[in-house]
PDB file of C-alpha atoms in Angstrom:
ATOM      1  CA  MET J   1      20.723 -20.677 -23.277  1.00 47.00           C
ATOM      2  CA  ILE J   2      19.284 -17.148 -23.125  1.00 46.00           C
ATOM      3  CA  LYS J   3      17.371 -17.935 -19.902  1.00 44.00           C
ATOM      4  CA  LYS J   4      20.550 -19.245 -18.232  1.00 43.00           C
ATOM      5  CA  PHE J   5      22.438 -16.110 -19.278  1.00 38.00           C
ATOM      6  CA  PHE J   6      19.675 -13.886 -17.901  1.00 36.00           C
ATOM      7  CA  VAL J   7      19.687 -15.706 -14.550  1.00 36.00           C
ATOM      8  CA  LEU J   8      23.479 -15.477 -14.366  1.00 36.00           C
ATOM      9  CA  LEU J   9      23.294 -11.771 -15.163  1.00 35.00           C
ATOM     10  CA  LEU J  10      20.796 -11.229 -12.329  1.00 35.00           C
ATOM     11  CA  VAL J  11      22.979 -13.169  -9.895  1.00 37.00           C
ATOM     12  CA  PHE J  12      26.043 -11.160 -11.026  1.00 35.00           C
ATOM     13  CA  GLN J  13      24.192  -7.869 -10.542  1.00 37.00           C
ATOM     14  CA  ALA J  14      22.919  -8.893  -7.115  1.00 37.00           C
ATOM     15  CA  THR J  15      26.351  -9.922  -5.843  1.00 35.00           C
ATOM     16  CA  CYS J  16      28.539  -7.283  -7.507  1.00 37.00           C
ATOM     17  CA  PHE J  17      26.235  -4.271  -7.411  1.00 35.00           C
ATOM     18  CA  PRO J  18      24.127  -4.527  -4.254  1.00 40.00           C
ATOM     19  CA  VAL J  19      21.585  -1.771  -3.733  1.00 42.00           C
ATOM     20  CA  THR J  20      22.452   0.116  -0.552  1.00 44.00           C
ATOM     21  CA  ALA J  21      18.855   1.047   0.200  1.00 53.00           C
ATOM     22  CA  ASN J  22      18.115  -0.431   3.591  1.00 76.00           C
ATOM     23  CA  SER J  23      14.993  -0.594   5.692  1.00 83.00           C
ATOM     24  CA  ALA J  24      15.604   2.945   6.974  1.00 85.00           C
ATOM     25  CA  CYS J  25      15.471   4.207   3.373  1.00 87.00           C
ATOM     26  CA  TYR J  26      12.220   2.355   2.688  1.00 88.00           C
ATOM     27  CA  ASP J  27      10.716   3.545   5.969  1.00 90.00           C
ATOM     28  CA  LEU J  28      11.562   7.119   4.990  1.00 90.00           C
ATOM     29  CA  LEU J  29      10.132   6.566   1.492  1.00 91.00           C
ATOM     30  CA  ASN J  30       6.881   5.226   2.957  1.00 93.00           C
ATOM     31  CA  LYS J  31       6.668   8.178   5.339  1.00 93.00           C
ATOM     32  CA  LYS J  32       7.115  10.701   2.501  1.00 94.00           C
ATOM     33  CA  VAL J  33       4.622   8.857   0.288  1.00 95.00           C
ATOM     34  CA  GLN J  34       2.010   8.800   3.068  1.00 95.00           C
ATOM     35  CA  GLU J  35       2.546  12.520   3.744  1.00 95.00           C
ATOM     36  CA  ASP J  36       2.006  13.285   0.055  1.00 96.00           C
ATOM     37  CA  ILE J  37      -1.158  11.168  -0.093  1.00 96.00           C
ATOM     38  CA  GLN J  38      -2.507  12.921   3.008  1.00 95.00           C
ATOM     39  CA  THR J  39      -1.845  16.257   1.286  1.00 95.00           C
ATOM     40  CA  SER J  40      -4.130  15.097  -1.542  1.00 96.00           C
ATOM     41  CA  TYR J  41      -6.723  13.618   0.848  1.00 96.00           C
ATOM     42  CA  PRO J  42      -6.465  15.647   4.107  1.00 94.00           C
ATOM     43  CA  PHE J  43      -9.373  13.851   5.831  1.00 93.00           C
ATOM     44  CA  LEU J  44      -7.203  10.694   6.069  1.00 93.00           C
ATOM     45  CA  LYS J  45      -4.951  12.297   8.684  1.00 89.00           C
ATOM     46  CA  ASN J  46      -7.924  13.066  10.934  1.00 88.00           C
ATOM     47  CA  LEU J  47      -9.519   9.695  10.256  1.00 88.00           C
ATOM     48  CA  MET J  48      -6.371   7.854  11.418  1.00 86.00           C
ATOM     49  CA  LYS J  49      -6.610   9.569  14.812  1.00 84.00           C
ATOM     50  CA  LYS J  50     -10.189   8.460  15.538  1.00 83.00           C
ATOM     51  CA  ASP J  51     -10.885   5.766  18.135  1.00 79.00           C
ATOM     52  CA  ASN J  52     -13.223   3.899  15.786  1.00 82.00           C
ATOM     53  CA  ALA J  53     -10.633   3.618  12.984  1.00 89.00           C
ATOM     54  CA  TRP J  54      -8.265   0.697  12.437  1.00 91.00           C
ATOM     55  CA  ASN J  55      -5.117   0.996  10.295  1.00 93.00           C
ATOM     56  CA  TYR J  56      -3.675  -1.920   8.313  1.00 93.00           C
ATOM     57  CA  ASP J  57      -1.066  -2.703   5.703  1.00 93.00           C
ATOM     58  CA  TYR J  58      -0.725  -5.793   3.525  1.00 93.00           C
ATOM     59  CA  GLU J  59       1.335  -7.665   6.103  1.00 93.00           C
ATOM     60  CA  ASP J  60      -1.333  -7.058   8.767  1.00 92.00           C
ATOM     61  CA  LEU J  61      -3.991  -8.568   6.518  1.00 91.00           C
ATOM     62  CA  ILE J  62      -1.883 -11.657   5.814  1.00 89.00           C
ATOM     63  CA  LYS J  63      -1.258 -12.130   9.551  1.00 89.00           C
ATOM     64  CA  MET J  64      -5.023 -11.944  10.203  1.00 85.00           C
ATOM     65  CA  GLY J  65      -5.572 -14.929   7.944  1.00 76.00           C
ATOM     66  CA  LEU J  66      -3.194 -17.189   9.861  1.00 73.00           C
ATOM     67  CA  PRO J  67      -5.307 -17.651  13.019  1.00 72.00           C
ATOM     68  CA  ILE J  68      -8.486 -18.065  10.973  1.00 69.00           C
ATOM     69  CA  GLY J  69      -7.006 -21.139   9.286  1.00 71.00           C
ATOM     70  CA  LYS J  70      -9.583 -21.169   6.503  1.00 73.00           C
ATOM     71  CA  LYS J  71     -10.687 -19.014   3.602  1.00 82.00           C
ATOM     72  CA  ASP J  72     -12.561 -15.886   4.565  1.00 86.00           C
ATOM     73  CA  SER J  73     -14.272 -14.071   1.690  1.00 90.00           C
ATOM     74  CA  HIS J  74     -14.088 -10.658   3.376  1.00 90.00           C
ATOM     75  CA  LEU J  75     -10.380 -10.940   4.154  1.00 92.00           C
ATOM     76  CA  ASP J  76      -9.635 -12.372   0.689  1.00 93.00           C
ATOM     77  CA  SER J  77     -11.433  -9.451  -0.956  1.00 94.00           C
ATOM     78  CA  LEU J  78      -9.347  -6.964   1.050  1.00 93.00           C
ATOM     79  CA  ILE J  79      -6.108  -8.743   0.171  1.00 93.00           C
ATOM     80  CA  SER J  80      -7.020  -8.735  -3.525  1.00 94.00           C
ATOM     81  CA  LEU J  81      -7.438  -4.946  -3.389  1.00 95.00           C
ATOM     82  CA  PHE J  82      -3.775  -4.735  -2.340  1.00 94.00           C
ATOM     83  CA  SER J  83      -2.513  -6.342  -5.548  1.00 92.00           C
ATOM     84  CA  GLY J  84      -0.647  -4.278  -8.124  1.00 92.00           C
ATOM     85  CA  THR J  85       2.456  -2.120  -8.268  1.00 92.00           C
ATOM     86  CA  ASN J  86       2.860   1.071  -6.293  1.00 94.00           C
ATOM     87  CA  ILE J  87       5.441   3.367  -4.717  1.00 93.00           C
ATOM     88  CA  GLY J  88       5.641   2.785  -0.971  1.00 91.00           C
ATOM     89  CA  GLU J  89       3.020   0.782   0.866  1.00 94.00           C
ATOM     90  CA  LYS J  90      -0.690   0.554   0.286  1.00 96.00           C
ATOM     91  CA  ARG J  91      -2.567   1.344   3.479  1.00 96.00           C
ATOM     92  CA  LEU J  92      -6.086   0.598   4.679  1.00 96.00           C
ATOM     93  CA  ILE J  93      -8.229   2.383   7.233  1.00 95.00           C
ATOM     94  CA  ILE J  94     -11.472   0.763   8.343  1.00 93.00           C
ATOM     95  CA  THR J  95     -13.910   2.838  10.344  1.00 90.00           C
ATOM     96  CA  SER J  96     -17.226   2.142  11.972  1.00 84.00           C
ATOM     97  CA  GLY J  97     -19.741   4.900  11.467  1.00 73.00           C
ATOM     98  CA  LYS J  98     -23.405   5.211  10.735  1.00 73.00           C
ATOM     99  CA  TYR J  99     -25.298   1.957  10.102  1.00 67.00           C
ATOM    100  CA  SER J 100     -26.308   1.458   6.463  1.00 65.00           C
ATOM    101  CA  GLU J 101     -29.431  -0.509   5.528  1.00 70.00           C
ATOM    102  CA  LYS J 102     -28.029  -1.077   2.047  1.00 65.00           C
ATOM    103  CA  TRP J 103     -24.803  -2.689   3.302  1.00 60.00           C
ATOM    104  CA  GLY J 104     -26.181  -4.225   6.497  1.00 64.00           C
ATOM    105  CA  ASN J 105     -23.393  -2.800   8.680  1.00 69.00           C
ATOM    106  CA  SER J 106     -21.560   0.394   9.544  1.00 78.00           C
ATOM    107  CA  PHE J 107     -18.070  -0.414   8.191  1.00 88.00           C
ATOM    108  CA  THR J 108     -16.355   1.754   5.599  1.00 91.00           C
ATOM    109  CA  GLY J 109     -12.790   1.348   4.404  1.00 94.00           C
ATOM    110  CA  TYR J 110     -10.287   3.529   2.597  1.00 96.00           C
ATOM    111  CA  ILE J 111      -7.344   2.072   0.701  1.00 97.00           C
ATOM    112  CA  PHE J 112      -4.765   4.632  -0.336  1.00 97.00           C
ATOM    113  CA  TYR J 113      -1.494   4.443  -2.205  1.00 97.00           C
ATOM    114  CA  LYS J 114       0.744   6.081  -4.809  1.00 97.00           C
ATOM    115  CA  GLU J 115       0.844   4.672  -8.335  1.00 96.00           C
ATOM    116  CA  ILE J 116       4.160   4.245 -10.154  1.00 94.00           C
ATOM    117  CA  ASN J 117       3.431   7.391 -12.196  1.00 95.00           C
ATOM    118  CA  GLY J 118       3.047   9.504  -9.020  1.00 95.00           C
ATOM    119  CA  LEU J 119      -0.761   9.608  -8.893  1.00 97.00           C
ATOM    120  CA  ASN J 120      -2.262   9.376  -5.409  1.00 98.00           C
ATOM    121  CA  VAL J 121      -5.159   6.935  -5.279  1.00 98.00           C
ATOM    122  CA  LEU J 122      -8.014   6.644  -2.796  1.00 98.00           C
ATOM    123  CA  ILE J 123     -10.454   3.744  -2.940  1.00 97.00           C
ATOM    124  CA  LYS J 124     -13.539   3.885  -0.733  1.00 96.00           C
ATOM    125  CA  ILE J 125     -14.928   0.440   0.102  1.00 96.00           C
ATOM    126  CA  LYS J 126     -17.924  -0.894   2.023  1.00 93.00           C
ATOM    127  CA  ARG J 127     -18.297  -4.255   3.728  1.00 90.00           C
ATOM    128  CA  GLY J 128     -20.915  -6.208   1.820  1.00 88.00           C
ATOM    129  CA  PRO J 129     -22.565  -9.515   2.785  1.00 89.00           C
ATOM    130  CA  GLU J 130     -19.882 -11.639   1.082  1.00 90.00           C
ATOM    131  CA  LYS J 131     -16.936  -9.309   0.447  1.00 92.00           C
ATOM    132  CA  TRP J 132     -15.656  -5.734   0.549  1.00 94.00           C
ATOM    133  CA  GLU J 133     -16.887  -3.799  -2.471  1.00 94.00           C
ATOM    134  CA  VAL J 134     -15.445  -0.708  -4.157  1.00 96.00           C
ATOM    135  CA  VAL J 135     -17.840   2.232  -3.828  1.00 95.00           C
ATOM    136  CA  GLU J 136     -15.671   5.017  -5.223  1.00 96.00           C
ATOM    137  CA  LYS J 137     -12.177   5.462  -6.627  1.00 97.00           C
ATOM    138  CA  SER J 138     -10.345   8.742  -7.143  1.00 97.00           C
ATOM    139  CA  LYS J 139      -6.906   9.688  -8.435  1.00 98.00           C
ATOM    140  CA  VAL J 140      -5.088  12.966  -7.839  1.00 97.00           C
ATOM    141  CA  ARG J 141      -1.748  14.134  -9.218  1.00 97.00           C
ATOM    142  CA  GLY J 142       0.841  13.769  -6.455  1.00 95.00           C
ATOM    143  CA  ARG J 143       4.597  14.197  -6.165  1.00 92.00           C
ATOM    144  CA  TYR J 144       6.762  11.590  -7.853  1.00 92.00           C
ATOM    145  CA  ILE J 145       8.939  10.401  -4.972  1.00 89.00           C
ATOM    146  CA  THR J 146      12.112   8.315  -5.311  1.00 85.00           C
ATOM    147  CA  LEU J 147      14.611   6.886  -2.843  1.00 83.00           C
ATOM    148  CA  ARG J 148      17.379   9.030  -4.310  1.00 82.00           C
ATOM    149  CA  GLU J 149      15.288  12.196  -3.892  1.00 81.00           C
ATOM    150  CA  ILE J 150      14.770  11.413  -0.206  1.00 77.00           C
ATOM    151  CA  ASN J 151      18.407  10.652   0.529  1.00 78.00           C
ATOM    152  CA  LYS J 152      21.229  10.588  -2.014  1.00 77.00           C
ATOM    153  CA  ASN J 153      22.637   7.437  -0.378  1.00 77.00           C
ATOM    154  CA  CYS J 154      19.373   5.519  -0.788  1.00 79.00           C
ATOM    155  CA  GLY J 155      19.047   3.517  -3.961  1.00 62.00           C
ATOM    156  CA  GLN J 156      22.663   3.900  -5.093  1.00 63.00           C
ATOM    157  CA  ARG J 157      24.643   0.903  -6.227  1.00 55.00           C
ATOM    158  CA  GLU J 158      28.083   0.066  -4.929  1.00 47.00           C
ATOM    159  CA  ILE J 159      30.675  -1.662  -7.074  1.00 45.00           C
ATOM    160  CA  GLY J 160      32.190  -4.708  -5.386  1.00 44.00           C
ATOM    161  CA  ASN J 161      31.582  -5.855  -1.850  1.00 41.00           C
TER     162      ASN J 161
END
């Protein structure tokens, strides 16, 4: 009985109090989050402009798997690094630099995002023989950013339809 009530409550909230945050609000949120992360890790801004750097988000990684049509351990390891809760989108930059004997290639990646508590996170990864491996992880206090802070109309609830 309690489960049915909870589901009904969620349906009632969704139909009677729709959140007015639209894609423009989320795009603006992501932009502000990325700007704050780049303030904490300034080299990311320059890295994104390089010719030998490729930028991805979670959706890009999922789309890559479709044409492959089979499991790929490298792609799966990248996708698993995107799990968890965060504010805005997690982003990935992969760059090709100096060849490393240890890793057998020249690829380095950087995953960056904002945790729910406002911390900016940077994970440095290297492409190993079977999967991408975490080399270093750092966290820096960032701004806590909300939809309402960005635009007072974002994230508000309206009563009725």
